[in-house]
PDB file of C-alpha atoms in Angstrom:
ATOM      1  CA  UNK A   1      24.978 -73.498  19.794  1.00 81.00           C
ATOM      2  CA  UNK A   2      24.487 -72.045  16.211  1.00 88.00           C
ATOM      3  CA  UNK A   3      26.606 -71.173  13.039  1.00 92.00           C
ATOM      4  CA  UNK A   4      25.082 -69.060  10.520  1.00 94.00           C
ATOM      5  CA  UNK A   5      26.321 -67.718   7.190  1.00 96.00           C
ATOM      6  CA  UNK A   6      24.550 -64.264   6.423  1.00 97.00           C
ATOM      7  CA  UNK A   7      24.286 -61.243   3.465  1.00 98.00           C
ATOM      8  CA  UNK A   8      22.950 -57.924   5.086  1.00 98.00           C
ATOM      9  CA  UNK A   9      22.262 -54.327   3.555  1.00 98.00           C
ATOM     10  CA  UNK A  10      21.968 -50.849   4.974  1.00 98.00           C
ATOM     11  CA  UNK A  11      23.357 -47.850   4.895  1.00 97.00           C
ATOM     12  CA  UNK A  12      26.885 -46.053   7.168  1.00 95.00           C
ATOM     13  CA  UNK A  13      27.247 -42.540   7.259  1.00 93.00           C
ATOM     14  CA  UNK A  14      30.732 -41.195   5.744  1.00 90.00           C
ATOM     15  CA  UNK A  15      31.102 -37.758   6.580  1.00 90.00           C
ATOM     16  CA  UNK A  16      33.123 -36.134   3.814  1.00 88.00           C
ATOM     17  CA  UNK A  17      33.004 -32.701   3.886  1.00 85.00           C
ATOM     18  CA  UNK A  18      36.219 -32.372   3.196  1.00 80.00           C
ATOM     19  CA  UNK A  19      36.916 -34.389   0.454  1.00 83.00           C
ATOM     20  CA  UNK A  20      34.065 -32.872  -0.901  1.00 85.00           C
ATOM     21  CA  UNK A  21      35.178 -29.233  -0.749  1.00 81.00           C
ATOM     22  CA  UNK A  22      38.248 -30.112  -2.648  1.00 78.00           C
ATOM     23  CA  UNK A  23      36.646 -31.948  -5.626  1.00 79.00           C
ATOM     24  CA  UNK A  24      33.883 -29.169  -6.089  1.00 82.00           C
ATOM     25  CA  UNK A  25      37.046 -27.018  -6.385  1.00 78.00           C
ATOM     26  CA  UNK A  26      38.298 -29.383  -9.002  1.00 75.00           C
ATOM     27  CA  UNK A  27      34.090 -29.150 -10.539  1.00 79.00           C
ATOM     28  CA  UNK A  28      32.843 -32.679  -9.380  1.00 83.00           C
ATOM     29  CA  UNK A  29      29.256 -32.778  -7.563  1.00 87.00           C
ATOM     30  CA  UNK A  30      29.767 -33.586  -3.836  1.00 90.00           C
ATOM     31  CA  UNK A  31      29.690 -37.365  -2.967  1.00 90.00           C
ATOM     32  CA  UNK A  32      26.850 -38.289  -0.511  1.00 92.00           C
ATOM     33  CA  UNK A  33      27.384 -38.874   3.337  1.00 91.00           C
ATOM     34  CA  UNK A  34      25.411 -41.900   4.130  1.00 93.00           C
ATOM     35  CA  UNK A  35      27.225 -44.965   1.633  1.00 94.00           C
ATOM     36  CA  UNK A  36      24.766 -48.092   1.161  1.00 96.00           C
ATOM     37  CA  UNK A  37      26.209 -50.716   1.892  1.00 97.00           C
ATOM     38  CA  UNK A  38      26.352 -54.978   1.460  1.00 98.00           C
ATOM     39  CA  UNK A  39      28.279 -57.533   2.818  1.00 98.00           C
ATOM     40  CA  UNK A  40      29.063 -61.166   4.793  1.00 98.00           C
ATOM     41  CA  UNK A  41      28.628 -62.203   8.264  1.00 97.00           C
ATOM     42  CA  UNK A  42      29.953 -65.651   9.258  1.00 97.00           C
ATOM     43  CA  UNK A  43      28.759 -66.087  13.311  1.00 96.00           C
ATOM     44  CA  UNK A  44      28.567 -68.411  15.930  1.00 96.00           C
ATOM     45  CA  UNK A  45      26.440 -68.604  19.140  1.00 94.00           C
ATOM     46  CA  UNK A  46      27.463 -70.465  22.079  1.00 92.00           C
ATOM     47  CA  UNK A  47      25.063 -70.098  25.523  1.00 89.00           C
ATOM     48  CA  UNK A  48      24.584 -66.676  25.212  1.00 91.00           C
ATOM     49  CA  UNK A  49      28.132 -65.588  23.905  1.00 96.00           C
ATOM     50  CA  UNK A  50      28.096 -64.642  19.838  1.00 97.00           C
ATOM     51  CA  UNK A  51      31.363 -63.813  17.400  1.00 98.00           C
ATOM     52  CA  UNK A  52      32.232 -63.228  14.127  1.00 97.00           C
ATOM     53  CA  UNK A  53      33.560 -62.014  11.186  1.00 98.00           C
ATOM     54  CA  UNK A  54      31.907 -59.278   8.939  1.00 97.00           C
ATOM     55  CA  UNK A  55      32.667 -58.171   5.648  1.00 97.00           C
ATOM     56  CA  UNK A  56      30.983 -54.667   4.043  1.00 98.00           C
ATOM     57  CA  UNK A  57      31.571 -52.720   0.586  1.00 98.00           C
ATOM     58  CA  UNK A  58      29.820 -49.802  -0.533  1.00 97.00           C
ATOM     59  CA  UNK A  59      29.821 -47.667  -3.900  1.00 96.00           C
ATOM     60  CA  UNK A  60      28.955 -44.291  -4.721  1.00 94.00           C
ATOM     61  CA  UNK A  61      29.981 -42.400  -8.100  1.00 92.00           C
ATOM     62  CA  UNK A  62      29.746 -38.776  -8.913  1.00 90.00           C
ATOM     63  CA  UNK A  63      30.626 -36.363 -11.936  1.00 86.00           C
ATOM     64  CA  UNK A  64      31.519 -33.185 -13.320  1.00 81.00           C
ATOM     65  CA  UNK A  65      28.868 -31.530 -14.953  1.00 79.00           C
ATOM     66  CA  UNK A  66      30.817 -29.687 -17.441  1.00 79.00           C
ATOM     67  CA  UNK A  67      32.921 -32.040 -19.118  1.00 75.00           C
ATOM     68  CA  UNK A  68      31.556 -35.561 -17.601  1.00 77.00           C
ATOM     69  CA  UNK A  69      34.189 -36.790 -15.778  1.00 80.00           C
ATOM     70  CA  UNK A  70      33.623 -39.531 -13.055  1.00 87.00           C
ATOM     71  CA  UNK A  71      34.977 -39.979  -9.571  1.00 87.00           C
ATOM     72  CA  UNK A  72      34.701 -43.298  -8.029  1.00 91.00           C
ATOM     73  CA  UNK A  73      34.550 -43.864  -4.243  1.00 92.00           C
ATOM     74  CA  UNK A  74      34.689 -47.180  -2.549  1.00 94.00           C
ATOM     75  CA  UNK A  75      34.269 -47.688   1.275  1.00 96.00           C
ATOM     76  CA  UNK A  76      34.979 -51.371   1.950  1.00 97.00           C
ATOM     77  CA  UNK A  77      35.636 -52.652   5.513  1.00 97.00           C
ATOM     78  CA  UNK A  78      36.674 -56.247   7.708  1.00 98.00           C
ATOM     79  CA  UNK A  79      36.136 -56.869  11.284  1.00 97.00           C
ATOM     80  CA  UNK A  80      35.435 -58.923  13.700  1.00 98.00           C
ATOM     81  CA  UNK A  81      32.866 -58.473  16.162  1.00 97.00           C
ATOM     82  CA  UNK A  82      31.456 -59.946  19.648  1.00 98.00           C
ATOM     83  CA  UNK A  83      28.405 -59.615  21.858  1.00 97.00           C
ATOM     84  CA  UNK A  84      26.423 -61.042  24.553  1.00 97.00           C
ATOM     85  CA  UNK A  85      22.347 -62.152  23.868  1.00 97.00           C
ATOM     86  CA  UNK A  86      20.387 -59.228  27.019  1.00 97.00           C
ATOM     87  CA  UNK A  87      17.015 -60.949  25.841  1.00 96.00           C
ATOM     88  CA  UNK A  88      16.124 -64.589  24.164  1.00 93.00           C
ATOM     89  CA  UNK A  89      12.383 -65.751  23.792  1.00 94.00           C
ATOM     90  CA  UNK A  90      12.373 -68.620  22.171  1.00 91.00           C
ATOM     91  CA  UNK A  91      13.975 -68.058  18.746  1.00 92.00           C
ATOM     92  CA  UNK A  92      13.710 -64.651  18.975  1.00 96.00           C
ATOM     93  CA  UNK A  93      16.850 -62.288  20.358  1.00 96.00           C
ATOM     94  CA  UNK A  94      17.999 -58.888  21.144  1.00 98.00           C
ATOM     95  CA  UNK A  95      21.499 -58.490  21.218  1.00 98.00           C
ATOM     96  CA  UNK A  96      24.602 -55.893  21.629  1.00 98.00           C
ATOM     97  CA  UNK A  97      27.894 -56.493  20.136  1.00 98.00           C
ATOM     98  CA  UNK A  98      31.530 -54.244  19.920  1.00 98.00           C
ATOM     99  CA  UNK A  99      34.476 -55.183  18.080  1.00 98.00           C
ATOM    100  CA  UNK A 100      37.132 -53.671  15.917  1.00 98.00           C
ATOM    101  CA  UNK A 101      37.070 -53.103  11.726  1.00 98.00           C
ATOM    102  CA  UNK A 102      39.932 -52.571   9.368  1.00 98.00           C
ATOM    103  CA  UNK A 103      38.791 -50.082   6.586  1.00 96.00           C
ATOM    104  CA  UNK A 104      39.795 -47.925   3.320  1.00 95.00           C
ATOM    105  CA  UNK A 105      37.856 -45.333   1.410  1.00 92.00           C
ATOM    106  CA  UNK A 106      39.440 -45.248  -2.151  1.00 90.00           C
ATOM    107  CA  UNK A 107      38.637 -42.214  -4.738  1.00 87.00           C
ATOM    108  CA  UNK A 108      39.611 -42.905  -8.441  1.00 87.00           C
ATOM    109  CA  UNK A 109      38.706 -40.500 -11.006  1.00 81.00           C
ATOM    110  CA  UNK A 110      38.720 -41.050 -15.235  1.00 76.00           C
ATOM    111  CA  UNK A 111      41.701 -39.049 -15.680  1.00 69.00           C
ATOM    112  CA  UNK A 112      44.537 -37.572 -13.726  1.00 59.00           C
ATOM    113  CA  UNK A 113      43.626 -34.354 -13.141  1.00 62.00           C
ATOM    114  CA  UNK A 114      41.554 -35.108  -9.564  1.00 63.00           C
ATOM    115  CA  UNK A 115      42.497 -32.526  -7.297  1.00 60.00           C
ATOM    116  CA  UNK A 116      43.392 -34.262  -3.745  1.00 60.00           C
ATOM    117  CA  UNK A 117      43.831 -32.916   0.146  1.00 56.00           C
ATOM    118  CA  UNK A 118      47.398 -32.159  -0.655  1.00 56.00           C
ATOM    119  CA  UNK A 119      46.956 -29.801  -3.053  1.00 61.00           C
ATOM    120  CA  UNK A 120      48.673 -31.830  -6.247  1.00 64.00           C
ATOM    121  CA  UNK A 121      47.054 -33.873  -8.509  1.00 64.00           C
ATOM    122  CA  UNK A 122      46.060 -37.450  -8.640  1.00 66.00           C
ATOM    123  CA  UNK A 123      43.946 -40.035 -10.633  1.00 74.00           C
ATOM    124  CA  UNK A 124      43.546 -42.328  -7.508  1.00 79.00           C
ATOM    125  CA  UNK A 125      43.651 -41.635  -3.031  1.00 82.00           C
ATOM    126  CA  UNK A 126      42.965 -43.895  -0.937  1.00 87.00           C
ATOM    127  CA  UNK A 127      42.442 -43.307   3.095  1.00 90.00           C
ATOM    128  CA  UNK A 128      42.626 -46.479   5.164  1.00 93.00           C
ATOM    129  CA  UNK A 129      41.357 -46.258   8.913  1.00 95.00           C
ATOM    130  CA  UNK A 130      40.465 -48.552  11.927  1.00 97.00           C
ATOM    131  CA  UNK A 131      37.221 -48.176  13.999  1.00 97.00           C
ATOM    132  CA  UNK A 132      35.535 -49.407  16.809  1.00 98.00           C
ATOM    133  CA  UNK A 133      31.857 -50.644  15.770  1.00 97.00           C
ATOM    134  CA  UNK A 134      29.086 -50.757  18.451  1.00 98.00           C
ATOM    135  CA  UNK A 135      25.820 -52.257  17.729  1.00 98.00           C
ATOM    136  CA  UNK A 136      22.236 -53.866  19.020  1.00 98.00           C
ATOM    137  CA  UNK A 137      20.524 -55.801  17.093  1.00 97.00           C
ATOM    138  CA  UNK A 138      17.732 -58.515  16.815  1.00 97.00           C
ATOM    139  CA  UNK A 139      17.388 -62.343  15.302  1.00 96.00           C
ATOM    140  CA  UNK A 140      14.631 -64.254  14.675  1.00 97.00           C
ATOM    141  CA  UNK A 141      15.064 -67.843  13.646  1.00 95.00           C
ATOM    142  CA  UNK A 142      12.937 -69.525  11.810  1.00 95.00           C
ATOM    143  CA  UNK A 143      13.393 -73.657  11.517  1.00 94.00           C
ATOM    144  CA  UNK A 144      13.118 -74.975   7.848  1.00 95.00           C
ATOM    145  CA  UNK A 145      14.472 -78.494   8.630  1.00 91.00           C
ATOM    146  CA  UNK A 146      16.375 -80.933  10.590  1.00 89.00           C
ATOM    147  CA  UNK A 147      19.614 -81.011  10.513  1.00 82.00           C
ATOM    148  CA  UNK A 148      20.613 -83.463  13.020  1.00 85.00           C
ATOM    149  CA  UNK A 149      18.545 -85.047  16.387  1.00 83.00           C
ATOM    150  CA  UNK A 150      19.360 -81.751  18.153  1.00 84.00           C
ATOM    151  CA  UNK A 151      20.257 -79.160  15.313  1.00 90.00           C
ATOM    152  CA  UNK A 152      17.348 -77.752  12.704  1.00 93.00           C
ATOM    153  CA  UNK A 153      18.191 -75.544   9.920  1.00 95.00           C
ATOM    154  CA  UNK A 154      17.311 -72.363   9.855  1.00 96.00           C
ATOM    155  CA  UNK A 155      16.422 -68.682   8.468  1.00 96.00           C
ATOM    156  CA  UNK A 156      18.036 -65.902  10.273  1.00 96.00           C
ATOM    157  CA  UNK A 157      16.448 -62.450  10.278  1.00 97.00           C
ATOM    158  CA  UNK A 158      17.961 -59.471  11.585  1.00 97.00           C
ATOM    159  CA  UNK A 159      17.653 -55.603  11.716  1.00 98.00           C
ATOM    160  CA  UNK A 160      20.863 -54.218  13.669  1.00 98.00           C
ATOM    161  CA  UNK A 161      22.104 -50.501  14.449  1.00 98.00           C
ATOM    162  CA  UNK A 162      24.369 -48.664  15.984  1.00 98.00           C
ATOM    163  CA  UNK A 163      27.345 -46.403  15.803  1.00 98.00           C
ATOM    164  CA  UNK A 164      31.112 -46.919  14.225  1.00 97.00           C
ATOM    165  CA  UNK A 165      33.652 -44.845  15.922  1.00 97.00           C
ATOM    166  CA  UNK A 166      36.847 -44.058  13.828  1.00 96.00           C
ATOM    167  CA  UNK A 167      40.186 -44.733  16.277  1.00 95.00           C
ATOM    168  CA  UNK A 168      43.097 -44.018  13.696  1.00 92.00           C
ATOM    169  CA  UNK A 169      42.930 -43.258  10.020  1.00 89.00           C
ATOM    170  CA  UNK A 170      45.729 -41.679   7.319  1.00 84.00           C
ATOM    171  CA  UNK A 171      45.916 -41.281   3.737  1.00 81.00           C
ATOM    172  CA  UNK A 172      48.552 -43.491   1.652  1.00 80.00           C
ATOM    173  CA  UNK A 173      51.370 -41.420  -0.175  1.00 67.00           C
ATOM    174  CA  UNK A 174      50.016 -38.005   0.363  1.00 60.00           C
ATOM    175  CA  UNK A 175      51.789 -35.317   2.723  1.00 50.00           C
ATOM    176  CA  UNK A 176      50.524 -34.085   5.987  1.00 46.00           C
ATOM    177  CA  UNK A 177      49.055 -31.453   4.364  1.00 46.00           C
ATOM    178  CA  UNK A 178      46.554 -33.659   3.349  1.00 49.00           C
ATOM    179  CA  UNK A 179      44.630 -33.551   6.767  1.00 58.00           C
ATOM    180  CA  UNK A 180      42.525 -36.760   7.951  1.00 71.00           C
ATOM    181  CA  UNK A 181      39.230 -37.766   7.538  1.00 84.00           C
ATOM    182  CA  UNK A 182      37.105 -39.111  10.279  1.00 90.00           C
ATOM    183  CA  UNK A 183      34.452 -41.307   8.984  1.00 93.00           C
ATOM    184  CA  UNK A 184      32.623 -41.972  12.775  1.00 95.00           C
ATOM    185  CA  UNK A 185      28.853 -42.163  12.007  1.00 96.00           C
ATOM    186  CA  UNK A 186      25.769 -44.278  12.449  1.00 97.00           C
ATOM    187  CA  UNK A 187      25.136 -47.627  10.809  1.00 97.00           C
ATOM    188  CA  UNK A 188      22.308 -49.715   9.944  1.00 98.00           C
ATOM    189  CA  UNK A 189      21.824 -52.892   8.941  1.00 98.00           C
ATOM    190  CA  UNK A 190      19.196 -55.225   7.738  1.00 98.00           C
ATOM    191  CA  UNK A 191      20.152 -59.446   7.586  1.00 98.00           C
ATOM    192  CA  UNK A 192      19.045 -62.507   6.035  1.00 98.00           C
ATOM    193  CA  UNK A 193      21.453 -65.572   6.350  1.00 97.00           C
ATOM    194  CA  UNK A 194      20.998 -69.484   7.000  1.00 97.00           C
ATOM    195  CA  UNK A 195      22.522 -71.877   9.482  1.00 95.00           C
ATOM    196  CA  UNK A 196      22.204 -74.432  12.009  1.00 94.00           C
ATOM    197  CA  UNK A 197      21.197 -74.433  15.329  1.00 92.00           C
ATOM    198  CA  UNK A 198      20.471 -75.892  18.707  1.00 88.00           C
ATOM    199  CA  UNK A 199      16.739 -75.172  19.358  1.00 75.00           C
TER     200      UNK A 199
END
């Protein structure tokens, strides 16, 4: 048995090709398709079972050349997620996990004239979706103390990838017209937390 807190960093793809076709119309530089990312993982491990909660948020800013306007995007996600432990050596294991993520890419520009999918304008969109993440990943713990007569502390170091498929998405207060995004795209993720566990 183990419960670890942990921060991880990586990069998601976000295709937006066509957000970005509207707000070159409107004379902003396109915003990039792969959004780094940081967040919080809270897990537990019991046998060979793992679940948990994950938190992400990513930033990414662009401008008009011509007058210097900025557009701000957010992509910011919740989920929970479980998995089953394929391989274990030791402290060492490989992993593959599923689960399902609440998410919302916002756009916010310094004035009201951003031109959105429905073809009016607006100073602020924001596009919230669900999506089904699917990942393998690895863990390598390394004990720092005891924590009890059969728990130790310990480090927790991970690299994890996979792929986040989008399952329903819509904009808020924009018409039909305003089409929908899908935001399905690799993922990966690198993880440093601390915990205890049974060793």
């Amino acid at each position: 048995m183990s419960f670890a807190v942990a921060g991880w960093a990586g990069e998601q793809q976000a295709p937006l090709d066509a957000v970005n076709a509207t707000i070159r119309r409107d004379g902003f530089s396109p915003l990039p398709s792969v959004r780094r990312m940081a967040g919080l993982d809270v897990q537990a491990v019991y046998s060979r079972t793992r679940a948990g909660v994950s938190l992400g948020a990513g930033r990414a800013t662009t401008k008009d050349p011509r007058e210097g306007r900025e557009l701000v995007s957010w992509l910011s996600t919740v989920g929970i997620q479980a998995g089953v432990d394929v391989l274990r050596y030791r402290t060492l294991s490989v992993f593959v996990s599923a689960g399902i993520v609440a998410g919302r890419l916002s756009l916010e520009s310094s004035d009201a004239r951003l031109l959105l999918l429905d073809g009016r304008t607006h100073d602020k969109a924001a596009f919230g979706f669900s999506a089904l993440p699917l990942e393998i990943g690895t863990e390598q713990l390394i004990p720092v103390g005891k924590a009890s007569h059969d728990e130790a502390w310990v480090l927790i170091f991970g690299v994890r990838g996979g792929w986040v498929q989008q399952l329903s998405g819509g904009w808020d207060e924009l018409d039909a017209t305003a089409g929908d995004l899908d935001l399905s795209g690799l993922r990966g993720r690198l993880v440093l937390g601390f915990g205890a566990a049974s060793l």
